[in-house]
Coordinates of C-alpha atoms in Angstrom, one line a residue:
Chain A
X1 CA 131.6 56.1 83.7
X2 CA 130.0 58.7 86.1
X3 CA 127.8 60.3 82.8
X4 CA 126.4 56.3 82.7
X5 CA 125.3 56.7 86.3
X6 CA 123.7 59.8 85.6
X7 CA 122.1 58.9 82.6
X8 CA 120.9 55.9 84.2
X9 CA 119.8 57.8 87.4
X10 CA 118.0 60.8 85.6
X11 CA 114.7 58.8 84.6
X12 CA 114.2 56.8 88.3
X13 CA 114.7 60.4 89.8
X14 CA 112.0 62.1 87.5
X15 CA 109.4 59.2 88.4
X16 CA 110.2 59.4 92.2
X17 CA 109.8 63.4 91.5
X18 CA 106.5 62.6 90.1
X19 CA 105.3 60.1 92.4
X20 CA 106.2 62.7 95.5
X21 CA 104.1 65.5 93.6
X22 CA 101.5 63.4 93.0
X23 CA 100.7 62.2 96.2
X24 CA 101.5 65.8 97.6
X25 CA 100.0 68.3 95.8
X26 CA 99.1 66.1 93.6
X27 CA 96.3 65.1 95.6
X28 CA 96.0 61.4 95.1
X29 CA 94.4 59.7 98.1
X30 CA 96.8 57.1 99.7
X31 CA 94.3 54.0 99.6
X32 CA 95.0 54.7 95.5
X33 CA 98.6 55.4 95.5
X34 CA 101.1 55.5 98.9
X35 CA 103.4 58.7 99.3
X36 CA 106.9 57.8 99.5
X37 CA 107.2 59.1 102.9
X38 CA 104.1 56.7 103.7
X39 CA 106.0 53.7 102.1
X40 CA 109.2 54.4 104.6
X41 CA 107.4 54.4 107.4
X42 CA 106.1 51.0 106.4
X43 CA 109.6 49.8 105.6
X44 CA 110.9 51.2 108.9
X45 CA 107.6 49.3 110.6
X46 CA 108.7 46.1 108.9
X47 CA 112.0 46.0 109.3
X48 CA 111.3 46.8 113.1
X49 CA 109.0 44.0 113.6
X50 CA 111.1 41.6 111.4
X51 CA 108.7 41.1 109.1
X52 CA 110.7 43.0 106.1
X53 CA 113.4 40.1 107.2
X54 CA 110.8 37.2 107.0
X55 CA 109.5 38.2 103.8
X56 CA 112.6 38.5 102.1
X57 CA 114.1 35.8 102.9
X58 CA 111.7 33.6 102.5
X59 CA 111.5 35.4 98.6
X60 CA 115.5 35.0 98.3
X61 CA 115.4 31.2 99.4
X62 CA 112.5 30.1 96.6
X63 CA 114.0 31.9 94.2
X64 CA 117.8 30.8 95.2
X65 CA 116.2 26.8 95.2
X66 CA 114.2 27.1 92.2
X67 CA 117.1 28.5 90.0
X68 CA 119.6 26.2 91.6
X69 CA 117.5 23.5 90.5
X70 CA 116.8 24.7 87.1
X71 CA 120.6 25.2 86.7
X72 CA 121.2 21.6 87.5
X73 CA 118.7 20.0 85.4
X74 CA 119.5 22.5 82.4
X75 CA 123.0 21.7 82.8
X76 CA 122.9 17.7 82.3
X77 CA 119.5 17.3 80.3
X78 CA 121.7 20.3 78.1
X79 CA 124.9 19.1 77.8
X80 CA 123.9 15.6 76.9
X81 CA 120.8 16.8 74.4
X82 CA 123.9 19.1 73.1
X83 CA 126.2 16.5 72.5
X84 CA 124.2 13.1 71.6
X85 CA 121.9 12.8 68.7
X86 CA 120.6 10.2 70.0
X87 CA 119.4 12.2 73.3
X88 CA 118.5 14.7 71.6
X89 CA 116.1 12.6 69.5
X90 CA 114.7 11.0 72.4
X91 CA 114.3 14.0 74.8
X92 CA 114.4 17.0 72.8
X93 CA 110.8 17.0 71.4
X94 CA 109.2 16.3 74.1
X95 CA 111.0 19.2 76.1
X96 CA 110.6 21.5 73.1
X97 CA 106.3 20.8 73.6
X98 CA 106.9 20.9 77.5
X99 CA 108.4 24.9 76.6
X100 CA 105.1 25.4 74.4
X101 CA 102.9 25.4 77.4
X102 CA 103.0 28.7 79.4
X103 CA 104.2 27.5 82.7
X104 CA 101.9 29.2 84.7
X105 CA 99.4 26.4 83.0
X106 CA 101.2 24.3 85.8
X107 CA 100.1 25.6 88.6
X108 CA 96.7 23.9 89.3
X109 CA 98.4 20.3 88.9
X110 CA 101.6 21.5 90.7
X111 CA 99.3 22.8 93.4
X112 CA 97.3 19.1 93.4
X113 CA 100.4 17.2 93.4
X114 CA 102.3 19.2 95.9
X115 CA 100.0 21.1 97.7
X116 CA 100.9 24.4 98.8
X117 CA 103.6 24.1 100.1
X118 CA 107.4 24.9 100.0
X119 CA 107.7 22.1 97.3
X120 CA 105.4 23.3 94.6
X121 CA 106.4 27.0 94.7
X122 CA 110.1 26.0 94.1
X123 CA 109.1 23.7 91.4
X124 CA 107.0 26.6 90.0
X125 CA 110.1 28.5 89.9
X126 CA 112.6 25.8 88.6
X127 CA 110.2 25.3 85.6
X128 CA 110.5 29.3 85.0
X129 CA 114.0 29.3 85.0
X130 CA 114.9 26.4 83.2
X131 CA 114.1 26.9 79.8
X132 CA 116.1 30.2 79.3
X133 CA 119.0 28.2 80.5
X134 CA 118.1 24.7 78.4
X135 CA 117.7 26.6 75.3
X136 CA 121.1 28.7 75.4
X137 CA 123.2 25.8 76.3
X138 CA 121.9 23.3 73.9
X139 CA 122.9 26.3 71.5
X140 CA 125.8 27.0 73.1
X141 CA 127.0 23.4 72.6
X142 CA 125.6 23.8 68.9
X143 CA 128.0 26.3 67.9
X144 CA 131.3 25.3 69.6
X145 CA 133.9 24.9 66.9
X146 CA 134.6 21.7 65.3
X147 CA 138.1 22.4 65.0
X148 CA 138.8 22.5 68.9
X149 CA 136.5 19.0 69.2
X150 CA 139.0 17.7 66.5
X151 CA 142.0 18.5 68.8
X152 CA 140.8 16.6 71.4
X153 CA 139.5 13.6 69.2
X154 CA 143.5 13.6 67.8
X155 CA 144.6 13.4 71.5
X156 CA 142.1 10.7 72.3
X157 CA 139.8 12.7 74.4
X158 CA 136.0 11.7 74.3
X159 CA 132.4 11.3 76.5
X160 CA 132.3 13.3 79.6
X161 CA 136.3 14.3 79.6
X162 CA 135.6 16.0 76.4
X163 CA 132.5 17.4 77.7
X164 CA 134.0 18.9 80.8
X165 CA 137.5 20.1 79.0
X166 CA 136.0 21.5 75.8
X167 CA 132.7 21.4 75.2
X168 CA 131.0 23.2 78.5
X169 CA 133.8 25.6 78.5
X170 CA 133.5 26.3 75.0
X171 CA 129.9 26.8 75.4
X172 CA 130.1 28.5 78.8
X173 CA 129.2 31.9 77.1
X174 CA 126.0 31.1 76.1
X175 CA 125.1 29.3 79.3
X176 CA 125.7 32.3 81.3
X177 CA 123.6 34.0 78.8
X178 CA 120.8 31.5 79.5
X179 CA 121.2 31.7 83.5
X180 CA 120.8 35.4 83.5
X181 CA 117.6 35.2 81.8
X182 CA 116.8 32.3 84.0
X183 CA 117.7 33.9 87.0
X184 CA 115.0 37.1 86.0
X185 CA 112.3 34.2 85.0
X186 CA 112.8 32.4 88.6
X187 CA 111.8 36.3 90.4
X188 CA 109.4 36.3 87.5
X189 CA 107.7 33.0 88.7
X190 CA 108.2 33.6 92.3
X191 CA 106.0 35.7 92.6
X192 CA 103.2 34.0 90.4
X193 CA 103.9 31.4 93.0
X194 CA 103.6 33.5 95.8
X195 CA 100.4 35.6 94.7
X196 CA 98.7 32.1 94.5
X197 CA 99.5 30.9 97.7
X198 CA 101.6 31.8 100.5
X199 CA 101.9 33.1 104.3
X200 CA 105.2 34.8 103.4
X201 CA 107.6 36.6 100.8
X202 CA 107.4 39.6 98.4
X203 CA 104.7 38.3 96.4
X204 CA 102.6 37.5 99.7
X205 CA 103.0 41.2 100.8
X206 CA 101.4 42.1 97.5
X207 CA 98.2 40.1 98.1
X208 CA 98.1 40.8 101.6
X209 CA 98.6 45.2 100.8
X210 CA 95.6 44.5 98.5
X211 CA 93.5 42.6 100.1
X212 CA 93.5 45.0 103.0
X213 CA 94.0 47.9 100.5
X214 CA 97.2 49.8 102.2
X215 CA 99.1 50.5 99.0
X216 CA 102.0 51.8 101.2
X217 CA 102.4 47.6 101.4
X218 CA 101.6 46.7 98.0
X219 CA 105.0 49.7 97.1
X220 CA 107.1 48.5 99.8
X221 CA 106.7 45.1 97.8
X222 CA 107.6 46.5 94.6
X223 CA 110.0 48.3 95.1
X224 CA 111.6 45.4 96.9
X225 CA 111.3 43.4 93.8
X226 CA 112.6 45.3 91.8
X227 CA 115.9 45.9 94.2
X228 CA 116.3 42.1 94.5
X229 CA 115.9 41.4 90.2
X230 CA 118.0 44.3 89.8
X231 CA 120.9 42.9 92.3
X232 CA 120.7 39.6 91.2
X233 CA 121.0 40.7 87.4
X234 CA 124.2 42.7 88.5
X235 CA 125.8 39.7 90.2
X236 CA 125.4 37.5 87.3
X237 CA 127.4 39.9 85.0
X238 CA 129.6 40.5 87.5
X239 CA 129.9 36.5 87.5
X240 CA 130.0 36.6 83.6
X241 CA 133.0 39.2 83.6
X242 CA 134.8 37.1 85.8
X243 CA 134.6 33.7 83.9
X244 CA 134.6 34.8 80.4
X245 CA 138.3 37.0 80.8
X246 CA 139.2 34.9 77.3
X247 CA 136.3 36.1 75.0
X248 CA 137.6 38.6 72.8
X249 CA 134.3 40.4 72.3
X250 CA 133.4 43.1 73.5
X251 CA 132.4 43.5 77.6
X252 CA 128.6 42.4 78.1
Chain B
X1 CA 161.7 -2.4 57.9
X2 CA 158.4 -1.5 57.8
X3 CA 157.1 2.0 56.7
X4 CA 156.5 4.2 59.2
X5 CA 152.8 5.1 57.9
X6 CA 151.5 2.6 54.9
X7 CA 148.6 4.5 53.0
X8 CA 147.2 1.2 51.3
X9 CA 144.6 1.4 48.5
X10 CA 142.6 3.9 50.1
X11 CA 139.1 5.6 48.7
X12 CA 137.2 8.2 49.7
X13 CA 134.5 10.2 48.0
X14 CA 132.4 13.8 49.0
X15 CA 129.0 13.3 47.4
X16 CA 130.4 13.7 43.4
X17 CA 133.6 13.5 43.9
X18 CA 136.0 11.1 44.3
X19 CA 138.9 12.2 46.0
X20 CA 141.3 8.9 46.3
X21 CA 140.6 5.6 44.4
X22 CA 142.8 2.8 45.9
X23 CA 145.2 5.7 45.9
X24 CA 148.6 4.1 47.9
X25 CA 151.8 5.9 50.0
X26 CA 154.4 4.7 52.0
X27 CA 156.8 6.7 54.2
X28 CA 159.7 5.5 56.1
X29 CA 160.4 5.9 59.8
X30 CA 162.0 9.1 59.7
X31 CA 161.7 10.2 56.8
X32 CA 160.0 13.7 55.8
X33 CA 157.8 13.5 52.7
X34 CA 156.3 16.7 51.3
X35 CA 153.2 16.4 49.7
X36 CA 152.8 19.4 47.7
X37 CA 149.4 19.8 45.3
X38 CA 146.3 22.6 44.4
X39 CA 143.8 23.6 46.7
X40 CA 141.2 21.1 46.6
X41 CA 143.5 18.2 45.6
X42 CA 143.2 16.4 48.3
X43 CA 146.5 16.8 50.6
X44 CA 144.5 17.7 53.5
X45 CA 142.0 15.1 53.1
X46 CA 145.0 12.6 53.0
X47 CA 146.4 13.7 56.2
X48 CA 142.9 13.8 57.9
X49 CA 142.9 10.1 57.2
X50 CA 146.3 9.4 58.9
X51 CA 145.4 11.2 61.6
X52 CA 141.9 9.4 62.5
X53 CA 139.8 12.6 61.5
X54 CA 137.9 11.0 58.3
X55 CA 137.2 7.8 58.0
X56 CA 138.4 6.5 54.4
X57 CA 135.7 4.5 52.3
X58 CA 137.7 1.7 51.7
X59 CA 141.5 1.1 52.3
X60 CA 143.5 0.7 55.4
X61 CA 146.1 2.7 56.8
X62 CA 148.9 1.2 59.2
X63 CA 150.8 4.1 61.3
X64 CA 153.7 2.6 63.3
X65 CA 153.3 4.8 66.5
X66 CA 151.7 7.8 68.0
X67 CA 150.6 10.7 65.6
X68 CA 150.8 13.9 66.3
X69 CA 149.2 16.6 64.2
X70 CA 149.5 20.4 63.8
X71 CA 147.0 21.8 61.8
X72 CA 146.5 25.2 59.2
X73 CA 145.0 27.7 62.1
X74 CA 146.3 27.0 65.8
X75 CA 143.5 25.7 67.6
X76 CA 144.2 27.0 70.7
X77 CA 141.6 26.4 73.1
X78 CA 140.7 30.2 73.9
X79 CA 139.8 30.1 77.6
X80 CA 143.5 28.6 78.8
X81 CA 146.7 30.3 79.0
X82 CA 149.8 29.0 76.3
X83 CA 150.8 26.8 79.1
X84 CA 147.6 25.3 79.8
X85 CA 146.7 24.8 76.3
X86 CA 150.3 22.6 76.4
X87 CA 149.6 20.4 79.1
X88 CA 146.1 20.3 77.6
X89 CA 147.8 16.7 75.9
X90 CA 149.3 15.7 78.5
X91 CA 147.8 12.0 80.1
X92 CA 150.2 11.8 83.0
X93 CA 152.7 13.3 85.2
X94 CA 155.5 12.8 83.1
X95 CA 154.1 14.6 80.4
X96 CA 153.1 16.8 82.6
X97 CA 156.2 17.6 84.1
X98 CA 157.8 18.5 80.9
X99 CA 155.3 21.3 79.6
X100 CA 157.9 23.9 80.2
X101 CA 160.5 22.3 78.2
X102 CA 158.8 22.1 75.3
X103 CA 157.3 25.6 75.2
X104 CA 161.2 26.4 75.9
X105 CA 161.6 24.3 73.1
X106 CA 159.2 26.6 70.6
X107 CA 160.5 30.3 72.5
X108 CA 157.6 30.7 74.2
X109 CA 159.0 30.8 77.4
X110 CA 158.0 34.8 78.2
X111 CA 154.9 34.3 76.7
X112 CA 153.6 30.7 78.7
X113 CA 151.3 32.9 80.8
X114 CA 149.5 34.3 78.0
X115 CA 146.0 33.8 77.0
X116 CA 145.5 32.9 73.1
X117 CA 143.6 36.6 72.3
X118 CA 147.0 38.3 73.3
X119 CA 149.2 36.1 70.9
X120 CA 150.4 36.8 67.7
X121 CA 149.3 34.4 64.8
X122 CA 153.2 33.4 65.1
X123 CA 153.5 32.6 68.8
X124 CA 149.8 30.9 68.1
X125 CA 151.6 28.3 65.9
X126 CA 154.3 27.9 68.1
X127 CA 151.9 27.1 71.1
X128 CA 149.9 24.7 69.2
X129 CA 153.6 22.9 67.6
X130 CA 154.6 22.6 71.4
X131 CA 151.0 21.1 72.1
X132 CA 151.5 18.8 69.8
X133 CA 155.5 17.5 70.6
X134 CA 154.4 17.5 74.3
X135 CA 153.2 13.6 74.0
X136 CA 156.5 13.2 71.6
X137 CA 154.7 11.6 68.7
X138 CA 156.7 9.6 66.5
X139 CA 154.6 10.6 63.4
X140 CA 154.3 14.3 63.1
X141 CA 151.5 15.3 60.5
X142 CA 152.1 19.0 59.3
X143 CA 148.8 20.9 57.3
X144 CA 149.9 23.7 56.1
X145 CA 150.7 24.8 59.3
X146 CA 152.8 27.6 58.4
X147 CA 150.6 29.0 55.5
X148 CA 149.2 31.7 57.2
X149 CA 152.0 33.5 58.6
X150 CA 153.5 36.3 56.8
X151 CA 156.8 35.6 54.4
X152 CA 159.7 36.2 57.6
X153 CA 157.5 34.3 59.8
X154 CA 157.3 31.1 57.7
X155 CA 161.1 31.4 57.5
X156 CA 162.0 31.3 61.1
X157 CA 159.4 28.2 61.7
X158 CA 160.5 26.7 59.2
X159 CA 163.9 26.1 60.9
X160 CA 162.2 25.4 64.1
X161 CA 160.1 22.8 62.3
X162 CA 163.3 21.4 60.3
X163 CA 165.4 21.1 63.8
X164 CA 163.1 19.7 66.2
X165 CA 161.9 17.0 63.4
X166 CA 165.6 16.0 63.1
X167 CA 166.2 16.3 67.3
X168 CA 163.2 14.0 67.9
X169 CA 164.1 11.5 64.9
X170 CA 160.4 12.1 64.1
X171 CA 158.5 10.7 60.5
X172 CA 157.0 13.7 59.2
X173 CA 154.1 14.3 56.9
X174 CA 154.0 17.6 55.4
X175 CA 151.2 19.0 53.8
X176 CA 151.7 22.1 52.1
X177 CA 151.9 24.5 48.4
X178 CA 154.4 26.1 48.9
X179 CA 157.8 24.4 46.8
X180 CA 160.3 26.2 48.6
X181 CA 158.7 25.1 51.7
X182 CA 159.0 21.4 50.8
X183 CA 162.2 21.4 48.9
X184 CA 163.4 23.3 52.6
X185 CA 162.0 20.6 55.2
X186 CA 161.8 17.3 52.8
X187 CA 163.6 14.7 51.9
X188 CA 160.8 13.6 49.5
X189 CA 158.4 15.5 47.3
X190 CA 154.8 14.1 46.7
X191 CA 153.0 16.2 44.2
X192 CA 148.7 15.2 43.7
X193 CA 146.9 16.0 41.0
X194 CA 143.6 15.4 39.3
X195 CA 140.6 14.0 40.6
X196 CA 140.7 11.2 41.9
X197 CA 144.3 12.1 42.8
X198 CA 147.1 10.5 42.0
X199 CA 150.9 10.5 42.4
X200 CA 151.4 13.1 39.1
X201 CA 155.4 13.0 40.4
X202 CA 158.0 12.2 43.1
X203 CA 161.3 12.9 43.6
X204 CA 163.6 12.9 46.4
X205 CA 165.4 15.8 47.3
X206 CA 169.6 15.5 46.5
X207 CA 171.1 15.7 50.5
X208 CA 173.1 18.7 49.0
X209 CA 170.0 20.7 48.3
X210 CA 168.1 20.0 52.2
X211 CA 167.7 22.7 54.2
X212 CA 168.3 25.3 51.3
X213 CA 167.1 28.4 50.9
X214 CA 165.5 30.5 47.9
X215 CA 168.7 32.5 47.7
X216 CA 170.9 29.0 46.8
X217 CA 170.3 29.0 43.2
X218 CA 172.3 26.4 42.4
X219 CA 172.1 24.5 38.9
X220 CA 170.9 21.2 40.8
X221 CA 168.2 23.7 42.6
X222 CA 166.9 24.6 38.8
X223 CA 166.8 21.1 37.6
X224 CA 164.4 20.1 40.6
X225 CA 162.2 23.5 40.8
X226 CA 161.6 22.7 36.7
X227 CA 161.3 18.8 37.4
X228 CA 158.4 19.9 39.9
X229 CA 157.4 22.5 37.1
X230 CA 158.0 25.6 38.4
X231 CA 159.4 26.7 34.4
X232 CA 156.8 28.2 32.3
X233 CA 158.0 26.9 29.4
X234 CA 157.4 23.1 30.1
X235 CA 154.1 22.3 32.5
X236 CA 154.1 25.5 34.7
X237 CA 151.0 27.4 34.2
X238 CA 148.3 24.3 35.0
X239 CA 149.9 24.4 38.6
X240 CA 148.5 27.3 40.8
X241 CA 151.6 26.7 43.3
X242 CA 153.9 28.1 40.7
X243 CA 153.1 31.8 41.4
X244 CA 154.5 31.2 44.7
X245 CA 157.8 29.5 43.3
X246 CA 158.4 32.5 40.9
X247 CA 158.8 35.0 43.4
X248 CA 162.0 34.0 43.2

């Protein structure tokens, strides 16, 4: 386990190394690439002034809305697309052409409809994140074993008990397959949303660093990001590890 | 009285096929009939009928009270424990309340914790059998349920299956190949052959051979294991369950 870490540390180490010589005796100006010790002081100065706060949260709350949202939506359009032809006959085309269009294609209307808002950046985001989850599920439910549906036919179990006691579970692996990648497609989307149009949040600190060019910002942001996907990746496993203790394959 | 389940004029085809034409079967209330035949015969498809699974062409079936089915592989559903997966059929409290007896009733008692990945294929069975008596079904519909355990195994369910059909007073429908299997839990013996299938032969098992093993060889034993055709000399080598019969 400790050789993982190390493996896993050895590359972020060598860039940091790289980026410190770089801007060192490297010498690359700061207006085109921050030192680290330039983008600490800017996290110190924007945690002191409670901006670093601000902008973070206000990141973590689209993001958290948008995927909830998504999650939702996938789950009921999913499960009943999943388990009645009939819905899936009347929905799933039209969802399967909705998928074709790159969702960032969404953004002028979204920004019409719903100005800009709260509203249309957590819309942008839901529609990022729900596709990964839609897709899994409705597969998920696909491949859930006909034998287990027939023991709860025999007992008389159907509709939405059967749903809930057999099918979701059954199919819970792939939906937590499908929420992880949703979850990277929400951070993914947030910050399109955020580049386009916002007073606040990771991807507004990106704008901001470069339309004022302090690259010291426009790092701080980064590096942020990548903190924040990199948690929130680790705490779905974490959640997948904990509700999937009866797979029998091997640990994701 | 009337039978228990009433197979009547039943049909069913798979593309090509025909599996049953107006094919008929009566079984009396607590009665246990064996229905012993090839792969591919159509025993299984028989019992999927009774049971609700597959819907015959043409025919009716009447079943006199609740079915209860155990089928080939367990079925356990993976993400419950042994004692979960039991009150999995339960509708109410009372049924409820009396999980633990019947996974007492199976010996899975130590084991009712356990999650289906850490059972054996043995204690699988029995978990899915005490699934299945939970709701005390007056019909109990058996396919192949023992047939892949090893040899010992098969034995010790066996008796399990024979003594808690005869505690319950249950009708029992018993799919299987194996002879020694039905001439142990029948009282009747079924055999299907051809396509569509039919009734090739039936016999009911003498109450003096019941509940005997391979090592009674008895003359009466001989005279039913070559009526059934297990003797190479009259019908034996058309019927693939033979090989299992001449083990002994």
């Amino acid at each position: 386990m400790r050789k993982r870490y190390a493996a896993a540390l050895a590359l972020p180490l060598a860039l940091f190394a790289g980026w410190f010589l770089l801007t060192t005796v490297g010498g690359v100006k700061t207006a085109q690439l921050a030192s680290p010790a330039d983008v600490a002081r800017e996290l110190a100065a924007l945690a002191a002034s409670g901006l670093l706060w601000t902008n973070l949260l206000a990141s973590v709350e689209r993001v958290a809305f948008g995927f909830a949202a998504a999650l939702l939506v996938a789950i009921v359009l999913g499960t009943a697309v999943g388990l009645s032809p009939r819905i899936e006959a009347a929905l799933d085309p039209t969802l399967q052409a909705v998928r074709a269009v790159p969702s960032l294609a969404w953004v002028p209307l979204l920004l019409i409809w719903l100005g800009i808002d709260e509203t249309a950046k957590i819309t942008l985001i839901a529609i990022g994140a729900f596709f990964p989850i839609y897709v899994n599920l409705v597969a998920g439910i696909r491949q859930v074993d006909r034998k287990l549906v027939e023991v709860a036919e025999v007992l008389g179990i159907r509709g939405f008990a059967l749903a809930r006691r057999v099918v979701i579970p059954a199919a819970l692996p792939s939906l937590l397959v499908g929420a992880r990648i949703g979850l990277t497609q929400a951070w993914l989307f947030l910050v399109a949303a955020e580049l386009l149009a916002s007073t606040r949040g990771l991807g507004f600190m990106l704008t901001e660093g470069q339309q004022i060019s302090r690259t010291d910002e426009v790092l701080t942001a980064i590096l942020l990001l990548a903190l924040c996907g990199k948690l929130s990746e680790s705490a779905m496993r974490a959640l997948e590890r904990r509700l999937l203790y009866w797979t029998d394959g091997l640990p994701v | 009285m009337r039978p228990a389940v009433q197979v009547d004029r039943i049909s069913k085809r798979y593309e090509a096929r025909t599996v049953f034409e107006a094919f008929e079967l009566d079984v009396e209330a607590q009665e246990t009939v064996a229905i012993l035949g090839a792969s591919g015969c159509g025993k299984s498809t028989l019992l999927r009928c009774i049971a609700g699974l597959t819907k015959p062409d043409a025919g009716r079936i009447n079943v006199s009270g609740e079915i209860g089915i155990v089928f080939q592989e367990p079925r356990l559903m993976p993400w419950l424990s042994v004692e979960r997966n039991v009150a999995f059929a339960a509708r109410g409290d009372v049924e409820r309340a009396r999980v633990k007896d019947v996974i007492d009733l199976v010996g899975l008692a130590q084991a009712a914790h356990l999650l289906p990945k850490h059972l054996s294929g043995g204690m699988a069975q029995r978990a899915a059998l005490a699934r299945t008596l939970l709701r005390s079904p007056k019909i109990l519909l058996l396919d192949e349920p023992l047939s892949a355990l090893d040899a010992l195994l098969r034995l010790e369910l066996q008796g399990a299956i024979a003594q808690i059909v005869r505690e319950t007073a249950s009708t029992a429908i018993l799919v299987t190949h194996d002879v020694d299997e039905a001439l142990y839990l029948a009282d009747r013996i079924v055999v299907l052959e051809g396509s569509p299938a039919e009734r090739s032969l039936e016999l009911t098992v003498p109450p003096s051979l019941r509940r005997s093993r391979y090592a009674d060889v008895t003359e009466e034993r001989i005279k039913l294991l070559s009526a059934l055709g297990v003797d190479k000399r009259q019908r034996g080598a058309s019927r693939p369950y033979i090989k299992l019969a001449e083990r002994q």
